[in-house]
mmCIF file of C-alpha atoms in Angstrom:
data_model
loop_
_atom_site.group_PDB
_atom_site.id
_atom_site.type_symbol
_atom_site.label_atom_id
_atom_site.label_comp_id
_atom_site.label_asym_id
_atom_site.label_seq_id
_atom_site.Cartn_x
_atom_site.Cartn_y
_atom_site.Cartn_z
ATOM 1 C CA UNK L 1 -64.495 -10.796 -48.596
ATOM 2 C CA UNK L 2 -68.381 -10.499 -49.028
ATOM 3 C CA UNK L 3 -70.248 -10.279 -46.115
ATOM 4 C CA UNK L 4 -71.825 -13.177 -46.860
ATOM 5 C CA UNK L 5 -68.900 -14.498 -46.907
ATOM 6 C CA UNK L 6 -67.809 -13.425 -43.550
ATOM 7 C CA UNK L 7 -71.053 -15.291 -42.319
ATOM 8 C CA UNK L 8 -70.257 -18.141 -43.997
ATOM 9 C CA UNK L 9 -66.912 -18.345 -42.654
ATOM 10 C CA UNK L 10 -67.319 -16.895 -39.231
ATOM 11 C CA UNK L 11 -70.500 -20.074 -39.117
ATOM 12 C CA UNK L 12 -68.592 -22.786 -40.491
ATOM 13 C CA UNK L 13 -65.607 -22.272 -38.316
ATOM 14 C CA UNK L 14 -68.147 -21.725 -34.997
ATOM 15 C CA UNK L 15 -69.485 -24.848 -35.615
ATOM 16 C CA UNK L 16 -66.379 -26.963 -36.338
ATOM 17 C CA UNK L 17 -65.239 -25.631 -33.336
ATOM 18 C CA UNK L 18 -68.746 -26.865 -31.513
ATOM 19 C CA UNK L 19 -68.220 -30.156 -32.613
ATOM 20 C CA UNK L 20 -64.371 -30.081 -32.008
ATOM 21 C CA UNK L 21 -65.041 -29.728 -28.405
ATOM 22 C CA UNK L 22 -68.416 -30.309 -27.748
ATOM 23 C CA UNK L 23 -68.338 -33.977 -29.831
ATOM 24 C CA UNK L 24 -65.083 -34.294 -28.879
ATOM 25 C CA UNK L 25 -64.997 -33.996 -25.373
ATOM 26 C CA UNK L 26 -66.985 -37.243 -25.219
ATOM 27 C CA UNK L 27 -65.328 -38.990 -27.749
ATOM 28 C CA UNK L 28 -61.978 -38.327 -26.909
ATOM 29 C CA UNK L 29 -62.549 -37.601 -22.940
ATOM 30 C CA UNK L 30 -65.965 -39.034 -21.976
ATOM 31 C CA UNK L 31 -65.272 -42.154 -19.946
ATOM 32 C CA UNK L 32 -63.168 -39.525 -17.566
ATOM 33 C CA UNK L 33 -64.806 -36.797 -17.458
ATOM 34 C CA UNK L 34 -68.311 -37.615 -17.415
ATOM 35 C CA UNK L 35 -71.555 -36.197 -18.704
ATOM 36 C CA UNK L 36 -71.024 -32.742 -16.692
ATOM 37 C CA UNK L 37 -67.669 -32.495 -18.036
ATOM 38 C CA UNK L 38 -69.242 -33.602 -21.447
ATOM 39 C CA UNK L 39 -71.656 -30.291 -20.638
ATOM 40 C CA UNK L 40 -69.994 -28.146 -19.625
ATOM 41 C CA UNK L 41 -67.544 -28.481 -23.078
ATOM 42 C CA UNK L 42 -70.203 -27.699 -25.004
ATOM 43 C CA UNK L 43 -71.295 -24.739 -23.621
ATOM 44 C CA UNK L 44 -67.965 -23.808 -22.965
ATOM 45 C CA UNK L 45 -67.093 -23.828 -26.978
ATOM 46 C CA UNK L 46 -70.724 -21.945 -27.525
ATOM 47 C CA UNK L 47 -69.458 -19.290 -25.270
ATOM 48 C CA UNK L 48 -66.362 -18.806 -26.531
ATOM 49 C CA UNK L 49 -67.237 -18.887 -30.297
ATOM 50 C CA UNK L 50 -69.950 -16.103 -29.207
ATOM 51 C CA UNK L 51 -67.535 -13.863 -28.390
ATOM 52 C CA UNK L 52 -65.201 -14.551 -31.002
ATOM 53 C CA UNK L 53 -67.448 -14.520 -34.055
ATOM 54 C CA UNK L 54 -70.562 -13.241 -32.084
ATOM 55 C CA UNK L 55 -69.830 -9.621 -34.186
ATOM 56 C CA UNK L 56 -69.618 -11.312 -37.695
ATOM 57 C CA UNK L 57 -72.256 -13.459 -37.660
ATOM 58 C CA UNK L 58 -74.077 -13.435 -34.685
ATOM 59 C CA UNK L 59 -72.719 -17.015 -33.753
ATOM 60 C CA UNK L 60 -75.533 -19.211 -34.480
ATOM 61 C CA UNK L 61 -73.914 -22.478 -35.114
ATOM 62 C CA UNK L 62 -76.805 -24.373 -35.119
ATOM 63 C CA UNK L 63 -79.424 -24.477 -38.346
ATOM 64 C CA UNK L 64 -82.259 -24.877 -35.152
ATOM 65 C CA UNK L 65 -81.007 -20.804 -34.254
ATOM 66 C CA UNK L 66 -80.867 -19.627 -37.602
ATOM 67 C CA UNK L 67 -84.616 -21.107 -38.296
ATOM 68 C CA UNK L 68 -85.866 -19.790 -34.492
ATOM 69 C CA UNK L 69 -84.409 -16.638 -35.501
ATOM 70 C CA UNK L 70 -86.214 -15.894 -39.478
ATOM 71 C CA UNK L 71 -89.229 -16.483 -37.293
ATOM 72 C CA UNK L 72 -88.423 -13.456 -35.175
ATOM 73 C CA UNK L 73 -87.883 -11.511 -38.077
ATOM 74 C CA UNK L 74 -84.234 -11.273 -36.772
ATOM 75 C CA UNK L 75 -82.931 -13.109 -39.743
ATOM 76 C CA UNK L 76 -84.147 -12.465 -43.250
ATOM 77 C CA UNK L 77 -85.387 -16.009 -45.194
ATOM 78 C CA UNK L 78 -82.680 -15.068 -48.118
ATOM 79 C CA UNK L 79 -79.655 -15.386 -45.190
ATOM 80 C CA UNK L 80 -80.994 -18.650 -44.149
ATOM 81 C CA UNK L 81 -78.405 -20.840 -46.796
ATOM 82 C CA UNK L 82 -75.732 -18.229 -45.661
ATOM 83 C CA UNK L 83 -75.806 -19.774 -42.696
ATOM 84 C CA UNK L 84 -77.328 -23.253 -42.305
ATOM 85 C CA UNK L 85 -75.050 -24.926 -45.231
ATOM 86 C CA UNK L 86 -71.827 -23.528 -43.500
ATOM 87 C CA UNK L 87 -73.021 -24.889 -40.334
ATOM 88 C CA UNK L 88 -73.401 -27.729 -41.706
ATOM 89 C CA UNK L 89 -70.147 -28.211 -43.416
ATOM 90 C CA UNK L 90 -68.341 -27.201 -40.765
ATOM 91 C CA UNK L 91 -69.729 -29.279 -38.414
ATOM 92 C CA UNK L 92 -68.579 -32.278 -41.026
ATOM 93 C CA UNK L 93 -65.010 -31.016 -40.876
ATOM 94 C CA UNK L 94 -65.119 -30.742 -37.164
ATOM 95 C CA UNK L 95 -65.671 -34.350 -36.782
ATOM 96 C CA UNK L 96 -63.456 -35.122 -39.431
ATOM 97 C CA UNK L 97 -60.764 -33.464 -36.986
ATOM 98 C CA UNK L 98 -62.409 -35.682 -33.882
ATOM 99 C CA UNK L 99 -62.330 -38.524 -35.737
ATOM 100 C CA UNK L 100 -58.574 -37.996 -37.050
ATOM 101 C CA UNK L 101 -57.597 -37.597 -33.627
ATOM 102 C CA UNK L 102 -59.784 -40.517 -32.021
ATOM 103 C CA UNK L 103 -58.211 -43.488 -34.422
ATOM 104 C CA UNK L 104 -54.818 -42.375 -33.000
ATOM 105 C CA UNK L 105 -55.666 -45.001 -30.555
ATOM 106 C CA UNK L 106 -55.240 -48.498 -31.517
ATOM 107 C CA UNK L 107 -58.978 -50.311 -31.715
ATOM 108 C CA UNK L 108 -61.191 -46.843 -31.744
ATOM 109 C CA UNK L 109 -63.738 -47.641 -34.103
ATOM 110 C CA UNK L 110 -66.211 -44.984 -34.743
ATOM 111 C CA UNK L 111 -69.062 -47.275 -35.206
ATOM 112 C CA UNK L 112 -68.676 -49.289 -31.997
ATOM 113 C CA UNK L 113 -68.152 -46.699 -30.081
ATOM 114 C CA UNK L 114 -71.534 -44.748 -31.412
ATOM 115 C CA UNK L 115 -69.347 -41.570 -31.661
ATOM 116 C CA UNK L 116 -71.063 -39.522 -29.758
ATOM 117 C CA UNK L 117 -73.935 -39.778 -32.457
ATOM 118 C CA UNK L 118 -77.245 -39.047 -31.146
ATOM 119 C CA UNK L 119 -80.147 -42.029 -30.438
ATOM 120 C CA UNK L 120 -83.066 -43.625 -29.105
ATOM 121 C CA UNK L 121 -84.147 -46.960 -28.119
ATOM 122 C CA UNK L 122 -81.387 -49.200 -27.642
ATOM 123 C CA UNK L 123 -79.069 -46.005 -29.004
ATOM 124 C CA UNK L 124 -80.214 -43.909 -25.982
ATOM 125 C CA UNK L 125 -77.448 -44.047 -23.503
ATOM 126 C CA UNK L 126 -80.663 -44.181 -20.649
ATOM 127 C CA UNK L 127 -82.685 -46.484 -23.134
ATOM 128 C CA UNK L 128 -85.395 -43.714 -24.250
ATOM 129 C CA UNK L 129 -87.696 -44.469 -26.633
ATOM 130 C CA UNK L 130 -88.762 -42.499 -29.468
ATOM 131 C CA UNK L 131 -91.532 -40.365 -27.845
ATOM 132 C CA UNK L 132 -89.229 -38.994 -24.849
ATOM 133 C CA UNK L 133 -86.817 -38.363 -27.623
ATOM 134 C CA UNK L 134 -88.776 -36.353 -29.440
ATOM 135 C CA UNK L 135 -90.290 -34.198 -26.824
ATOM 136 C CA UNK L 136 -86.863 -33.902 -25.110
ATOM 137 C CA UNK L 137 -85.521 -32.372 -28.252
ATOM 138 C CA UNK L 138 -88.369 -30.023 -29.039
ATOM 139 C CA UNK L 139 -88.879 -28.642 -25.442
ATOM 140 C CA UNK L 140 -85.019 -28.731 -24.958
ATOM 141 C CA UNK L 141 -84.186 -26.316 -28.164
ATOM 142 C CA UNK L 142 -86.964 -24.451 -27.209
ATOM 143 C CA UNK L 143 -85.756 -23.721 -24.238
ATOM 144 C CA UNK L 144 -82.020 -23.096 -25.618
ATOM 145 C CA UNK L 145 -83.295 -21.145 -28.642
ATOM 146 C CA UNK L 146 -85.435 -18.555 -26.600
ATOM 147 C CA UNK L 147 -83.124 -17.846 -24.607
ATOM 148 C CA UNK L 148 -80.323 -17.318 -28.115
ATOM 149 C CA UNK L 149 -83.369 -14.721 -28.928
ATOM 150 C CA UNK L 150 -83.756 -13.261 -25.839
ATOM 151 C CA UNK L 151 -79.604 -12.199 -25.828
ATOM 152 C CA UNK L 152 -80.746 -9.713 -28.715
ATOM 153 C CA UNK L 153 -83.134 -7.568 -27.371
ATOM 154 C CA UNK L 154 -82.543 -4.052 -26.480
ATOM 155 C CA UNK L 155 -82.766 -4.715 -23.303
ATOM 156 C CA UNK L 156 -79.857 -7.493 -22.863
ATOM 157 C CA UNK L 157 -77.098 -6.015 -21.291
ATOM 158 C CA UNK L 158 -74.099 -5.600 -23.428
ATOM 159 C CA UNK L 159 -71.479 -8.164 -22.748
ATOM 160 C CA UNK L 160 -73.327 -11.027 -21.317
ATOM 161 C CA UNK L 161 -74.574 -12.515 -24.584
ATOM 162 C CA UNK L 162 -72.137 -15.583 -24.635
ATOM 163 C CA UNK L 163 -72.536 -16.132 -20.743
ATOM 164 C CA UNK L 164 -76.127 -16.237 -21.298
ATOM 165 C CA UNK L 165 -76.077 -19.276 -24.704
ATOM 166 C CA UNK L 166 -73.244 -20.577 -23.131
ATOM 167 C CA UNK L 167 -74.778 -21.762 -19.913
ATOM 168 C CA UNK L 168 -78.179 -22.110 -21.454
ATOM 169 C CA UNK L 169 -76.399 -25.153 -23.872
ATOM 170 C CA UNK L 170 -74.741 -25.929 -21.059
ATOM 171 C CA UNK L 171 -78.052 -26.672 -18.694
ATOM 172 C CA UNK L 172 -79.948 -28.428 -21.578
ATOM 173 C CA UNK L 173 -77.109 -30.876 -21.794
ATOM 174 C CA UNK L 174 -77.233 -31.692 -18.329
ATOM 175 C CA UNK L 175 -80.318 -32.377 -19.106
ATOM 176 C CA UNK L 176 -81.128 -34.354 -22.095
ATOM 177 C CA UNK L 177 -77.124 -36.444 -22.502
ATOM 178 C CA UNK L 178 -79.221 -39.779 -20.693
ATOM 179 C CA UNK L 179 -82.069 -39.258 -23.016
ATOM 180 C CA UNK L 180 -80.333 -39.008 -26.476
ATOM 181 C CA UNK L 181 -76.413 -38.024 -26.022
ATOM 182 C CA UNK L 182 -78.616 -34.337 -26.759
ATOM 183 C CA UNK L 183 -78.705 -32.402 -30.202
ATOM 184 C CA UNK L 184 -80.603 -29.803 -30.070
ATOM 185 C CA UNK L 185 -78.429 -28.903 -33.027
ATOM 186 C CA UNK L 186 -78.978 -30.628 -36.737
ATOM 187 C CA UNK L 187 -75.245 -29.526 -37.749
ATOM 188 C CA UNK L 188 -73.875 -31.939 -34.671
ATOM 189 C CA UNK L 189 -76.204 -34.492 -35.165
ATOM 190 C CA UNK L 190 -75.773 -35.279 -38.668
ATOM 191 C CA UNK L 191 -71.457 -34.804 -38.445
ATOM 192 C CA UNK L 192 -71.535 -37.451 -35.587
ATOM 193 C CA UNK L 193 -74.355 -39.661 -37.360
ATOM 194 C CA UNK L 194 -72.215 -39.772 -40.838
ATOM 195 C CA UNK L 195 -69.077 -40.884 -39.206
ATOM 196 C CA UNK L 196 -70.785 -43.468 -36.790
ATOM 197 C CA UNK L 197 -71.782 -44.578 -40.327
ATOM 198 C CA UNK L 198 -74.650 -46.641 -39.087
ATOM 199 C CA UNK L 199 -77.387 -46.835 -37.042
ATOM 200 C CA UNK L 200 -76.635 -43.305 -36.487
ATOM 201 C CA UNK L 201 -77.390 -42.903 -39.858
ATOM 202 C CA UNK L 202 -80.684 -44.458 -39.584
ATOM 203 C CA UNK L 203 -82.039 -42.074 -36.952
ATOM 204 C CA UNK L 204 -80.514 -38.822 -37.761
ATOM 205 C CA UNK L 205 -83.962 -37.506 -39.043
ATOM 206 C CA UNK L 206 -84.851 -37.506 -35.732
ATOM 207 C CA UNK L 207 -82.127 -34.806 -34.927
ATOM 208 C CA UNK L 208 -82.708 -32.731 -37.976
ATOM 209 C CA UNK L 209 -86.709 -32.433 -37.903
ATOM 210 C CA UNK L 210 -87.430 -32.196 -34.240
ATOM 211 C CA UNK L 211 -84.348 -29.517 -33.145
ATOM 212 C CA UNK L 212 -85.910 -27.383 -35.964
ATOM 213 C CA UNK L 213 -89.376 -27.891 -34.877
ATOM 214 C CA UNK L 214 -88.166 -26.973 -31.460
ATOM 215 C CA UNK L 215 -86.496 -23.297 -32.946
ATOM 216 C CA UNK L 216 -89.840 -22.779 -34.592
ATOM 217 C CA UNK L 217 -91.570 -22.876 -31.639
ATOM 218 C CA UNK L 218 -89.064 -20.869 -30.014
ATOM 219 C CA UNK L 219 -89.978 -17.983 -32.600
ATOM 220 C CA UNK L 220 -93.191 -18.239 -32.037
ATOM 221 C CA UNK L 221 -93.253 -17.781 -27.892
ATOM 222 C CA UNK L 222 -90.361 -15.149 -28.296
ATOM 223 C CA UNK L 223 -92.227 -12.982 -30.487
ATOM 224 C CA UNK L 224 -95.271 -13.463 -28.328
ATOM 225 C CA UNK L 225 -93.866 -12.632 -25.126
ATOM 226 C CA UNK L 226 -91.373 -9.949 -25.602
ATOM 227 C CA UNK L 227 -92.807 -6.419 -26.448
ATOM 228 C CA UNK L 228 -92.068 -4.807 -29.593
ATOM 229 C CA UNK L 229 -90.231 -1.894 -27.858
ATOM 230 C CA UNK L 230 -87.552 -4.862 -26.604
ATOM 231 C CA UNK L 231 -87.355 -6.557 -29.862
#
């Protein structure tokens, strides 16, 4: 196989497996375990995947990394598609698997139950409008993005890369779940939103433009505040 086609692979199966447990968790195990629980599965499946496809493709699983990352200059613009359209794919098939699992259960409807699908306004599990929405999920994948950079400089000690993303998805989650069930990643958003098949739909854009924005900016402070040397 290409090594594009590693990527490809080693991004669309990361991000299934995001979505798997991430999604899934509060799908499948929300009502008991809670929004911590909720949490701490995604950042569990984050820090996993980093360290099991963290040496193909660098584990990005999220088009919102891959964007904060070309604006490094850690990722070249031609690799972008390598890895955004697998994420995106396989974070379709992931909640293909949630949702094949979920309708074991007489009554689960997908749409009723908003599917873990990402919202605002009456959609927000805390009732946040649009404007908290949209700063939460700019300042949030900020936040999650720089630190994503900050596990590749020279300077990172070896080994601690998937402890680092793993509890930084983990704290941003804690954070932002009231505000807008939290994205911070277009490829979970828009696998949720399609099989909510609704409202979820309707407001998706929210969860593709505003995660991205948030990476951008991301790029931008990294490559401001880290010295060349550490890069």
């Amino acid at each position: 196989m290409s090594e594009n086609g590693r990527i490809a692979a080693a991004e669309g199966l990361g991000t299934a497996v995001l979505v798997i447990v991430g999604a899934g968790s509060a799908v499948i195990a929300g009502s008991k375990i809670g929004n911590a629980g909720v949490a701490i599965a995604f950042g569990l499946s984050l820090l996993t995947m980093a360290y099991a496809i963290g040496g193909i493709s660098g584990c990005h699983i999220n088009p919102a990394v891959s964007v904060g990352l070309w604006v490094t200059g850690k990722l070249k613009a031609e690799k972008l598609p390598v890895y955004i359209v697998p994420q995106l794919l396989g974070g379709l098939l992931g909640a293909l698997l949630v949702y094949a699992i979920a309708t074991g259960v007489s009554g689960f409807s997908a749409s009723d139950s908003g599917f873990a699908s990402n919202g605002f306004g009456d959609h927000s599990p805390g009732g946040y409008g649009l404007g908290s929405v949209i700063v939460s999920e700019i300042v949030m994948t900020a936040i999650f993005v720089v630190v994503v950079c900050s596990t590749s400089r020279k300077s990172m000690p070896a080994g601690f890369t998937g402890l680092a993303v793993g509890l930084a998805l983990t704290m941003v989650h804690l954070v932002s779940i009231p505000v807008d069930n939290t994205s911070v990643n277009p490829a979970r958003s828009l696998a949720t939103a399609v099989f909510q098949h609704g409202w979820a739909l309707q407001q998706v854009w929210v969860f593709l433009i505003f995660p991205t924005v948030g990476g951008v900016l991301a790029g931008l402070v990294w490559k401001q505040v880290v010295q060349p040397s550490d890069a």
